Amino acid sequence: MHDRAAVARATGDLGTARELARRAADEFQVVLGLEHPYTMAAWTNLAVFAAEWGAVPQAYELLQPVAERAARVLGPDHPDAIRAEANVTLIRRDLLGPSPDEEQEVLQRLVRALGPAHPAVEAMRERRYLHRTLDPQPF
């Protein structure tokens, strides 16, 4: 379902993407728990889809606790934790305006974690939300 949400987003069907992402996040949470990396990735993508849909305040409310949880569970230097923090930074930018120092700091952390040519790094440089793809699930 999570991958179907990504396909719907890629084809421009943000409403379907958001609906499928919500179902995926809910189901991952039930099966794997809130602190599982797949669950956090699914909630991150749901927040990103919401922001892209135009529901930026709701996206912030969804993502802020996920970013805090990812930093606590995975560690603040884990790529998924940095991705979530980068998205929080971009959502705050949409809500409150630019914060160049904060954006640069998150970008540098992404570069250290993923390398300068990684697609997530490129997305942050271009101030695009960072999506998280998932490996095939074993269930």
Short mmCIF file of N, CA, C and O in Angstrom, two decimals:
data_model
loop_
_atom_site.label_atom_id
_atom_site.label_comp_id
_atom_site.label_asym_id
_atom_site.label_seq_id
_atom_site.Cartn_x
_atom_site.Cartn_y
_atom_site.Cartn_z
N MET A 1 0.82 -1.19 0.00
CA MET A 1 0.00 0.00 0.00
C MET A 1 0.87 1.26 0.00
O MET A 1 0.55 2.22 -0.67
N HIS A 2 1.95 1.23 0.79
CA HIS A 2 2.85 2.38 0.84
C HIS A 2 3.41 2.68 -0.54
O HIS A 2 3.48 3.83 -0.95
N ASP A 3 3.82 1.63 -1.27
CA ASP A 3 4.37 1.84 -2.60
C ASP A 3 3.29 2.35 -3.57
O ASP A 3 3.59 3.15 -4.45
N ARG A 4 2.06 1.88 -3.40
CA ARG A 4 0.97 2.39 -4.24
C ARG A 4 0.75 3.87 -3.99
O ARG A 4 0.46 4.62 -4.92
N ALA A 5 0.91 4.30 -2.75
CA ALA A 5 0.79 5.73 -2.43
C ALA A 5 1.88 6.51 -3.15
O ALA A 5 1.61 7.59 -3.71
N ALA A 6 3.09 5.98 -3.18
CA ALA A 6 4.19 6.66 -3.88
C ALA A 6 3.93 6.76 -5.37
O ALA A 6 4.20 7.78 -6.00
N VAL A 7 3.37 5.70 -5.95
CA VAL A 7 3.04 5.72 -7.38
C VAL A 7 1.94 6.75 -7.65
O VAL A 7 2.03 7.53 -8.62
N ALA A 8 0.92 6.79 -6.81
CA ALA A 8 -0.15 7.77 -6.99
C ALA A 8 0.41 9.19 -6.92
O ALA A 8 0.04 10.05 -7.72
N ARG A 9 1.31 9.43 -5.99
CA ARG A 9 1.93 10.76 -5.88
C ARG A 9 2.71 11.08 -7.13
O ARG A 9 2.63 12.18 -7.67
N ALA A 10 3.49 10.12 -7.62
CA ALA A 10 4.33 10.34 -8.80
C ALA A 10 3.50 10.65 -10.04
O ALA A 10 3.96 11.38 -10.93
N THR A 11 2.28 10.14 -10.08
CA THR A 11 1.41 10.42 -11.22
C THR A 11 0.56 11.66 -11.01
O THR A 11 -0.27 11.99 -11.85
N GLY A 12 0.74 12.33 -9.86
CA GLY A 12 0.03 13.58 -9.62
C GLY A 12 -1.30 13.42 -8.91
O GLY A 12 -2.02 14.40 -8.72
N ASP A 13 -1.64 12.20 -8.50
CA ASP A 13 -2.91 11.96 -7.82
C ASP A 13 -2.69 12.06 -6.31
O ASP A 13 -2.63 11.06 -5.59
N LEU A 14 -2.57 13.30 -5.82
CA LEU A 14 -2.22 13.52 -4.42
C LEU A 14 -3.32 13.07 -3.46
O LEU A 14 -3.03 12.63 -2.35
N GLY A 15 -4.57 13.15 -3.87
CA GLY A 15 -5.65 12.71 -3.00
C GLY A 15 -5.57 11.21 -2.73
O GLY A 15 -5.66 10.77 -1.58
N THR A 16 -5.39 10.43 -3.78
CA THR A 16 -5.23 8.98 -3.62
C THR A 16 -3.96 8.67 -2.85
O THR A 16 -3.94 7.80 -1.98
N ALA A 17 -2.89 9.39 -3.15
CA ALA A 17 -1.62 9.17 -2.45
C ALA A 17 -1.80 9.38 -0.96
O ALA A 17 -1.34 8.58 -0.14
N ARG A 18 -2.47 10.44 -0.61
CA ARG A 18 -2.68 10.76 0.81
C ARG A 18 -3.53 9.69 1.49
O ARG A 18 -3.23 9.25 2.61
N GLU A 19 -4.59 9.25 0.81
CA GLU A 19 -5.46 8.21 1.38
C GLU A 19 -4.70 6.89 1.57
O GLU A 19 -4.77 6.27 2.64
N LEU A 20 -3.95 6.48 0.57
CA LEU A 20 -3.18 5.23 0.67
C LEU A 20 -2.07 5.35 1.71
O LEU A 20 -1.79 4.39 2.44
N ALA A 21 -1.45 6.51 1.78
CA ALA A 21 -0.39 6.71 2.77
C ALA A 21 -0.96 6.64 4.17
O ALA A 21 -0.32 6.08 5.08
N ARG A 22 -2.13 7.18 4.40
CA ARG A 22 -2.78 7.12 5.72
C ARG A 22 -3.05 5.66 6.10
O ARG A 22 -2.78 5.23 7.21
N ARG A 23 -3.59 4.91 5.15
CA ARG A 23 -3.87 3.49 5.43
C ARG A 23 -2.59 2.73 5.73
O ARG A 23 -2.53 1.93 6.66
N ALA A 24 -1.54 3.00 4.95
CA ALA A 24 -0.26 2.32 5.18
C ALA A 24 0.31 2.67 6.55
O ALA A 24 0.75 1.78 7.29
N ALA A 25 0.29 3.95 6.90
CA ALA A 25 0.83 4.37 8.20
C ALA A 25 0.04 3.73 9.34
O ALA A 25 0.64 3.22 10.30
N ASP A 26 -1.28 3.73 9.23
CA ASP A 26 -2.10 3.11 10.27
C ASP A 26 -1.80 1.62 10.40
O ASP A 26 -1.67 1.09 11.50
N GLU A 27 -1.70 0.93 9.26
CA GLU A 27 -1.46 -0.52 9.30
C GLU A 27 -0.06 -0.85 9.80
O GLU A 27 0.12 -1.79 10.58
N PHE A 28 0.95 -0.11 9.37
CA PHE A 28 2.29 -0.33 9.91
C PHE A 28 2.29 -0.12 11.42
O PHE A 28 2.93 -0.87 12.16
N GLN A 29 1.60 0.90 11.88
CA GLN A 29 1.56 1.18 13.31
C GLN A 29 0.95 0.03 14.08
O GLN A 29 1.47 -0.36 15.13
N VAL A 30 -0.14 -0.53 13.56
CA VAL A 30 -0.81 -1.65 14.24
C VAL A 30 0.09 -2.89 14.24
O VAL A 30 0.26 -3.54 15.27
N VAL A 31 0.69 -3.20 13.11
CA VAL A 31 1.46 -4.43 12.98
C VAL A 31 2.85 -4.31 13.59
O VAL A 31 3.32 -5.22 14.28
N LEU A 32 3.53 -3.18 13.38
CA LEU A 32 4.94 -3.05 13.76
C LEU A 32 5.18 -2.14 14.96
O LEU A 32 6.25 -2.19 15.57
N GLY A 33 4.22 -1.28 15.28
CA GLY A 33 4.39 -0.34 16.39
C GLY A 33 4.92 1.00 15.91
O GLY A 33 5.47 1.12 14.81
N LEU A 34 4.75 2.00 16.75
CA LEU A 34 5.11 3.39 16.40
C LEU A 34 6.60 3.60 16.16
O LEU A 34 6.99 4.49 15.42
N GLU A 35 7.44 2.81 16.81
CA GLU A 35 8.88 3.07 16.75
C GLU A 35 9.60 2.28 15.66
O GLU A 35 10.82 2.38 15.54
N HIS A 36 8.88 1.50 14.88
CA HIS A 36 9.52 0.75 13.80
C HIS A 36 9.88 1.71 12.66
O HIS A 36 9.10 2.62 12.34
N PRO A 37 11.05 1.54 12.04
CA PRO A 37 11.45 2.44 10.95
C PRO A 37 10.44 2.51 9.80
O PRO A 37 10.23 3.58 9.23
N TYR A 38 9.79 1.39 9.45
CA TYR A 38 8.79 1.43 8.38
C TYR A 38 7.61 2.31 8.77
O TYR A 38 7.07 3.05 7.96
N THR A 39 7.19 2.20 10.03
CA THR A 39 6.06 3.01 10.50
C THR A 39 6.42 4.48 10.46
O THR A 39 5.64 5.31 9.97
N MET A 40 7.62 4.81 10.94
CA MET A 40 8.02 6.22 10.93
C MET A 40 8.16 6.73 9.50
O MET A 40 7.78 7.88 9.21
N ALA A 41 8.67 5.90 8.60
CA ALA A 41 8.78 6.32 7.19
C ALA A 41 7.39 6.55 6.59
O ALA A 41 7.19 7.52 5.85
N ALA A 42 6.45 5.68 6.91
CA ALA A 42 5.09 5.83 6.37
C ALA A 42 4.43 7.10 6.89
O ALA A 42 3.77 7.83 6.13
N TRP A 43 4.62 7.41 8.19
CA TRP A 43 4.05 8.65 8.74
C TRP A 43 4.75 9.88 8.15
O TRP A 43 4.11 10.91 7.91
N THR A 44 6.05 9.77 7.92
CA THR A 44 6.77 10.87 7.27
C THR A 44 6.19 11.14 5.89
O THR A 44 5.91 12.30 5.53
N ASN A 45 6.00 10.08 5.11
CA ASN A 45 5.45 10.27 3.77
C ASN A 45 4.03 10.81 3.81
O ASN A 45 3.66 11.64 2.98
N LEU A 46 3.24 10.37 4.77
CA LEU A 46 1.89 10.92 4.90
C LEU A 46 1.95 12.42 5.15
O LEU A 46 1.21 13.19 4.53
N ALA A 47 2.85 12.84 6.02
CA ALA A 47 2.99 14.27 6.30
C ALA A 47 3.44 15.02 5.05
O ALA A 47 2.93 16.12 4.75
N VAL A 48 4.36 14.45 4.30
CA VAL A 48 4.83 15.10 3.07
C VAL A 48 3.69 15.20 2.06
O VAL A 48 3.50 16.24 1.43
N PHE A 49 2.93 14.12 1.90
CA PHE A 49 1.79 14.17 0.98
C PHE A 49 0.81 15.26 1.42
O PHE A 49 0.26 15.99 0.59
N ALA A 50 0.57 15.37 2.73
CA ALA A 50 -0.34 16.41 3.24
C ALA A 50 0.19 17.80 2.89
O ALA A 50 -0.57 18.66 2.45
N ALA A 51 1.49 18.01 3.09
CA ALA A 51 2.08 19.31 2.76
C ALA A 51 1.95 19.60 1.27
O ALA A 51 1.61 20.73 0.88
N GLU A 52 2.21 18.60 0.45
CA GLU A 52 2.09 18.79 -1.00
C GLU A 52 0.65 19.05 -1.41
O GLU A 52 0.40 19.72 -2.41
N TRP A 53 -0.29 18.53 -0.66
CA TRP A 53 -1.72 18.73 -0.91
C TRP A 53 -2.14 20.14 -0.53
O TRP A 53 -3.18 20.63 -0.94
N GLY A 54 -1.31 20.79 0.30
CA GLY A 54 -1.62 22.14 0.75
C GLY A 54 -2.00 22.22 2.21
O GLY A 54 -2.26 23.31 2.73
N ALA A 55 -2.03 21.09 2.88
CA ALA A 55 -2.39 21.05 4.30
C ALA A 55 -1.11 21.14 5.14
O ALA A 55 -0.75 20.23 5.88
N VAL A 56 -0.41 22.27 5.01
CA VAL A 56 0.91 22.43 5.63
C VAL A 56 0.83 22.42 7.16
O VAL A 56 1.64 21.74 7.80
N PRO A 57 -0.10 23.12 7.80
CA PRO A 57 -0.16 23.05 9.27
C PRO A 57 -0.42 21.62 9.77
O PRO A 57 0.19 21.18 10.75
N GLN A 58 -1.29 20.89 9.09
CA GLN A 58 -1.57 19.51 9.48
C GLN A 58 -0.33 18.63 9.25
O GLN A 58 -0.05 17.73 10.05
N ALA A 59 0.39 18.91 8.18
CA ALA A 59 1.62 18.16 7.91
C ALA A 59 2.62 18.35 9.04
O ALA A 59 3.27 17.40 9.49
N TYR A 60 2.74 19.57 9.53
CA TYR A 60 3.65 19.86 10.64
C TYR A 60 3.22 19.09 11.89
O TYR A 60 4.06 18.48 12.57
N GLU A 61 1.93 19.09 12.17
CA GLU A 61 1.42 18.36 13.34
C GLU A 61 1.69 16.86 13.24
O GLU A 61 1.97 16.21 14.24
N LEU A 62 1.59 16.32 12.04
CA LEU A 62 1.88 14.90 11.82
C LEU A 62 3.37 14.60 11.97
O LEU A 62 3.77 13.60 12.55
N LEU A 63 4.20 15.47 11.41
CA LEU A 63 5.62 15.16 11.27
C LEU A 63 6.46 15.47 12.50
O LEU A 63 7.42 14.77 12.77
N GLN A 64 6.13 16.51 13.23
CA GLN A 64 6.97 16.89 14.36
C GLN A 64 7.20 15.74 15.35
O GLN A 64 8.34 15.45 15.70
N PRO A 65 6.15 15.03 15.78
CA PRO A 65 6.39 13.91 16.70
C PRO A 65 7.17 12.77 16.06
O PRO A 65 7.94 12.08 16.73
N VAL A 66 6.99 12.56 14.77
CA VAL A 66 7.74 11.50 14.07
C VAL A 66 9.22 11.85 14.05
O VAL A 66 10.08 11.00 14.30
N ALA A 67 9.54 13.11 13.76
CA ALA A 67 10.95 13.53 13.73
C ALA A 67 11.59 13.37 15.10
O ALA A 67 12.73 12.89 15.21
N GLU A 68 10.87 13.74 16.14
CA GLU A 68 11.39 13.57 17.50
C GLU A 68 11.60 12.10 17.83
O GLU A 68 12.62 11.71 18.40
N ARG A 69 10.64 11.25 17.45
CA ARG A 69 10.73 9.82 17.71
C ARG A 69 11.88 9.20 16.92
O ARG A 69 12.65 8.39 17.45
N ALA A 70 12.04 9.59 15.67
CA ALA A 70 13.13 9.04 14.84
C ALA A 70 14.49 9.39 15.43
O ALA A 70 15.38 8.53 15.48
N ALA A 71 14.66 10.62 15.89
CA ALA A 71 15.93 11.01 16.49
C ALA A 71 16.19 10.22 17.77
O ALA A 71 17.33 9.80 18.02
N ARG A 72 15.16 9.98 18.55
CA ARG A 72 15.31 9.25 19.80
C ARG A 72 15.58 7.76 19.55
O ARG A 72 16.48 7.17 20.14
N VAL A 73 14.81 7.14 18.65
CA VAL A 73 14.89 5.70 18.43
C VAL A 73 16.07 5.33 17.54
O VAL A 73 16.81 4.38 17.84
N LEU A 74 16.26 6.05 16.46
CA LEU A 74 17.30 5.71 15.49
C LEU A 74 18.62 6.42 15.76
O LEU A 74 19.67 5.99 15.28
N GLY A 75 18.55 7.52 16.49
CA GLY A 75 19.72 8.35 16.74
C GLY A 75 19.67 9.57 15.83
O GLY A 75 19.19 9.49 14.69
N PRO A 76 20.16 10.70 16.31
CA PRO A 76 20.03 11.95 15.56
C PRO A 76 20.82 11.98 14.25
O PRO A 76 20.52 12.80 13.39
N ASP A 77 21.79 11.09 14.08
CA ASP A 77 22.58 11.08 12.85
C ASP A 77 22.15 10.01 11.86
O ASP A 77 22.78 9.83 10.82
N HIS A 78 21.07 9.29 12.18
CA HIS A 78 20.55 8.28 11.25
C HIS A 78 19.92 9.00 10.06
O HIS A 78 19.22 10.01 10.24
N PRO A 79 20.14 8.51 8.84
CA PRO A 79 19.56 9.18 7.66
C PRO A 79 18.06 9.40 7.73
O PRO A 79 17.58 10.46 7.32
N ASP A 80 17.31 8.45 8.28
CA ASP A 80 15.85 8.64 8.37
C ASP A 80 15.49 9.74 9.37
O ASP A 80 14.54 10.49 9.15
N ALA A 81 16.24 9.84 10.45
CA ALA A 81 16.00 10.91 11.42
C ALA A 81 16.31 12.27 10.80
O ALA A 81 15.57 13.24 10.99
N ILE A 82 17.40 12.34 10.03
CA ILE A 82 17.76 13.60 9.39
C ILE A 82 16.74 13.96 8.31
O ILE A 82 16.37 15.12 8.16
N ARG A 83 16.28 12.96 7.54
CA ARG A 83 15.24 13.22 6.53
C ARG A 83 14.00 13.82 7.18
O ARG A 83 13.42 14.77 6.67
N ALA A 84 13.57 13.22 8.29
CA ALA A 84 12.38 13.73 8.98
C ALA A 84 12.62 15.16 9.45
O ALA A 84 11.76 16.03 9.29
N GLU A 85 13.80 15.41 10.02
CA GLU A 85 14.11 16.77 10.47
C GLU A 85 14.16 17.74 9.29
O GLU A 85 13.71 18.89 9.40
N ALA A 86 14.71 17.30 8.17
CA ALA A 86 14.75 18.15 6.98
C ALA A 86 13.34 18.52 6.53
O ALA A 86 13.07 19.68 6.18
N ASN A 87 12.44 17.55 6.56
CA ASN A 87 11.05 17.84 6.18
C ASN A 87 10.39 18.80 7.16
O ASN A 87 9.64 19.68 6.75
N VAL A 88 10.66 18.64 8.45
CA VAL A 88 10.13 19.59 9.43
C VAL A 88 10.64 20.99 9.10
O VAL A 88 9.89 21.97 9.12
N THR A 89 11.93 21.10 8.77
CA THR A 89 12.53 22.39 8.42
C THR A 89 11.84 22.99 7.19
O THR A 89 11.53 24.18 7.17
N LEU A 90 11.59 22.16 6.19
CA LEU A 90 10.94 22.65 4.96
C LEU A 90 9.49 23.05 5.22
O LEU A 90 9.00 24.04 4.67
N ILE A 91 8.80 22.28 6.06
CA ILE A 91 7.41 22.62 6.39
C ILE A 91 7.38 23.92 7.18
O ILE A 91 6.54 24.79 6.91
N ARG A 92 8.30 24.08 8.14
CA ARG A 92 8.37 25.34 8.88
C ARG A 92 8.65 26.50 7.93
O ARG A 92 8.12 27.60 8.10
N ARG A 93 9.49 26.26 6.92
CA ARG A 93 9.77 27.29 5.92
C ARG A 93 8.47 27.71 5.23
O ARG A 93 8.22 28.90 5.03
N ASP A 94 7.65 26.73 4.88
CA ASP A 94 6.37 27.04 4.22
C ASP A 94 5.42 27.78 5.16
O ASP A 94 4.63 28.60 4.72
N LEU A 95 5.51 27.47 6.45
CA LEU A 95 4.61 28.11 7.42
C LEU A 95 5.10 29.50 7.85
O LEU A 95 4.29 30.43 7.97
N LEU A 96 6.42 29.62 8.09
CA LEU A 96 6.95 30.82 8.75
C LEU A 96 7.94 31.62 7.91
O LEU A 96 8.34 32.71 8.33
N GLY A 97 8.38 31.08 6.80
CA GLY A 97 9.39 31.74 5.99
C GLY A 97 10.76 31.08 6.15
O GLY A 97 10.95 30.20 7.00
N PRO A 98 11.69 31.49 5.33
CA PRO A 98 13.02 30.84 5.31
C PRO A 98 13.79 30.99 6.62
O PRO A 98 13.65 31.99 7.32
N SER A 99 14.60 29.98 6.87
CA SER A 99 15.56 30.00 7.97
C SER A 99 16.86 29.42 7.40
O SER A 99 17.15 28.24 7.57
N PRO A 100 17.62 30.25 6.68
CA PRO A 100 18.79 29.74 5.94
C PRO A 100 19.79 28.98 6.81
O PRO A 100 20.32 27.96 6.35
N ASP A 101 20.04 29.43 8.01
CA ASP A 101 21.00 28.73 8.87
C ASP A 101 20.52 27.32 9.20
O ASP A 101 21.29 26.36 9.14
N GLU A 102 19.25 27.20 9.57
CA GLU A 102 18.68 25.89 9.90
C GLU A 102 18.69 24.98 8.67
O GLU A 102 19.06 23.81 8.76
N GLU A 103 18.31 25.52 7.52
CA GLU A 103 18.28 24.72 6.30
C GLU A 103 19.67 24.24 5.92
O GLU A 103 19.86 23.08 5.53
N GLN A 104 20.66 25.11 6.05
CA GLN A 104 22.04 24.75 5.72
C GLN A 104 22.57 23.68 6.68
O GLN A 104 23.26 22.75 6.26
N GLU A 105 22.24 23.80 7.95
CA GLU A 105 22.71 22.82 8.94
C GLU A 105 22.14 21.44 8.64
O GLU A 105 22.85 20.43 8.67
N VAL A 106 20.85 21.37 8.33
CA VAL A 106 20.24 20.08 8.01
C VAL A 106 20.82 19.53 6.71
O VAL A 106 21.09 18.33 6.60
N LEU A 107 21.03 20.39 5.74
CA LEU A 107 21.63 19.95 4.48
C LEU A 107 23.02 19.34 4.72
O LEU A 107 23.33 18.27 4.19
N GLN A 108 23.83 19.99 5.53
CA GLN A 108 25.17 19.47 5.81
C GLN A 108 25.11 18.12 6.52
O GLN A 108 25.92 17.22 6.25
N ARG A 109 24.16 17.94 7.41
CA ARG A 109 23.99 16.65 8.08
C ARG A 109 23.57 15.58 7.09
O ARG A 109 24.04 14.44 7.17
N LEU A 110 22.70 15.92 6.16
CA LEU A 110 22.31 14.96 5.12
C LEU A 110 23.51 14.57 4.26
O LEU A 110 23.70 13.39 3.95
N VAL A 111 24.32 15.55 3.88
CA VAL A 111 25.51 15.27 3.07
C VAL A 111 26.44 14.32 3.82
O VAL A 111 26.96 13.35 3.24
N ARG A 112 26.66 14.57 5.10
CA ARG A 112 27.54 13.69 5.89
C ARG A 112 26.97 12.27 5.97
O ARG A 112 27.71 11.30 5.94
N ALA A 113 25.66 12.15 6.09
CA ALA A 113 25.03 10.84 6.25
C ALA A 113 24.89 10.08 4.94
O ALA A 113 25.02 8.86 4.91
N LEU A 114 24.60 10.80 3.85
CA LEU A 114 24.22 10.14 2.60
C LEU A 114 25.16 10.41 1.42
O LEU A 114 25.06 9.72 0.41
N GLY A 115 26.00 11.41 1.54
CA GLY A 115 26.87 11.78 0.42
C GLY A 115 26.26 12.90 -0.39
O GLY A 115 25.04 13.10 -0.38
N PRO A 116 27.10 13.64 -1.11
CA PRO A 116 26.62 14.85 -1.78
C PRO A 116 25.71 14.62 -2.98
O PRO A 116 24.98 15.53 -3.38
N ALA A 117 25.70 13.42 -3.55
CA ALA A 117 24.91 13.18 -4.75
C ALA A 117 23.63 12.40 -4.48
O ALA A 117 22.90 12.06 -5.42
N HIS A 118 23.32 12.11 -3.24
CA HIS A 118 22.13 11.33 -2.92
C HIS A 118 20.87 12.12 -3.29
O HIS A 118 20.83 13.35 -3.13
N PRO A 119 19.83 11.43 -3.79
CA PRO A 119 18.59 12.13 -4.16
C PRO A 119 17.97 12.95 -3.03
O PRO A 119 17.40 14.01 -3.28
N ALA A 120 18.07 12.49 -1.78
CA ALA A 120 17.52 13.26 -0.67
C ALA A 120 18.29 14.56 -0.48
O ALA A 120 17.71 15.60 -0.15
N VAL A 121 19.60 14.51 -0.70
CA VAL A 121 20.42 15.72 -0.60
C VAL A 121 20.03 16.70 -1.71
O VAL A 121 19.87 17.90 -1.46
N GLU A 122 19.86 16.18 -2.90
CA GLU A 122 19.44 17.03 -4.02
C GLU A 122 18.07 17.66 -3.74
O GLU A 122 17.87 18.84 -4.01
N ALA A 123 17.16 16.87 -3.20
CA ALA A 123 15.83 17.41 -2.89
C ALA A 123 15.93 18.54 -1.86
O ALA A 123 15.30 19.59 -2.02
N MET A 124 16.75 18.35 -0.84
CA MET A 124 16.90 19.40 0.17
C MET A 124 17.54 20.64 -0.43
O MET A 124 17.12 21.77 -0.12
N ARG A 125 18.53 20.46 -1.29
CA ARG A 125 19.15 21.62 -1.96
C ARG A 125 18.11 22.41 -2.74
O ARG A 125 18.17 23.64 -2.82
N GLU A 126 17.17 21.69 -3.35
CA GLU A 126 16.14 22.32 -4.16
C GLU A 126 14.90 22.69 -3.34
O GLU A 126 13.91 23.15 -3.90
N ARG A 127 14.98 22.47 -2.05
CA ARG A 127 13.88 22.77 -1.11
C ARG A 127 12.60 22.04 -1.49
O ARG A 127 11.50 22.58 -1.43
N ARG A 128 12.79 20.77 -1.86
CA ARG A 128 11.66 19.87 -2.12
C ARG A 128 11.57 18.91 -0.95
O ARG A 128 12.58 18.51 -0.38
N TYR A 129 10.36 18.52 -0.61
CA TYR A 129 10.17 17.56 0.46
C TYR A 129 10.88 16.25 0.13
O TYR A 129 10.96 15.84 -1.02
N LEU A 130 11.36 15.59 1.19
CA LEU A 130 12.12 14.35 1.05
C LEU A 130 11.20 13.17 1.34
O LEU A 130 10.72 13.00 2.46
N HIS A 131 10.97 12.37 0.34
CA HIS A 131 10.16 11.16 0.49
C HIS A 131 11.05 10.02 0.93
O HIS A 131 12.26 10.04 0.71
N ARG A 132 10.45 9.03 1.52
CA ARG A 132 11.19 7.85 1.97
C ARG A 132 10.59 6.64 1.29
O ARG A 132 9.43 6.32 1.48
N THR A 133 11.39 5.96 0.48
CA THR A 133 10.94 4.70 -0.11
C THR A 133 11.25 3.58 0.86
O THR A 133 12.18 3.66 1.66
N LEU A 134 10.46 2.53 0.79
CA LEU A 134 10.63 1.40 1.67
C LEU A 134 11.06 0.17 0.87
O LEU A 134 10.63 -0.02 -0.26
N ASP A 135 11.86 -0.64 1.51
CA ASP A 135 12.22 -1.93 0.93
C ASP A 135 10.97 -2.81 0.93
O ASP A 135 10.05 -2.57 1.70
N PRO A 136 10.98 -3.86 0.12
CA PRO A 136 9.80 -4.75 0.15
C PRO A 136 9.58 -5.30 1.56
O PRO A 136 10.53 -5.67 2.25
N GLN A 137 8.32 -5.32 1.96
CA GLN A 137 7.98 -5.78 3.29
C GLN A 137 7.86 -7.31 3.31
O GLN A 137 7.40 -7.91 2.37
N PRO A 138 8.25 -7.92 4.45
CA PRO A 138 8.21 -9.38 4.55
C PRO A 138 6.81 -9.92 4.88
O PRO A 138 6.67 -11.09 5.15
N PHE A 139 5.80 -9.06 4.88
CA PHE A 139 4.46 -9.55 5.20
C PHE A 139 3.47 -9.02 4.21
O PHE A 139 3.72 -8.14 3.45
#
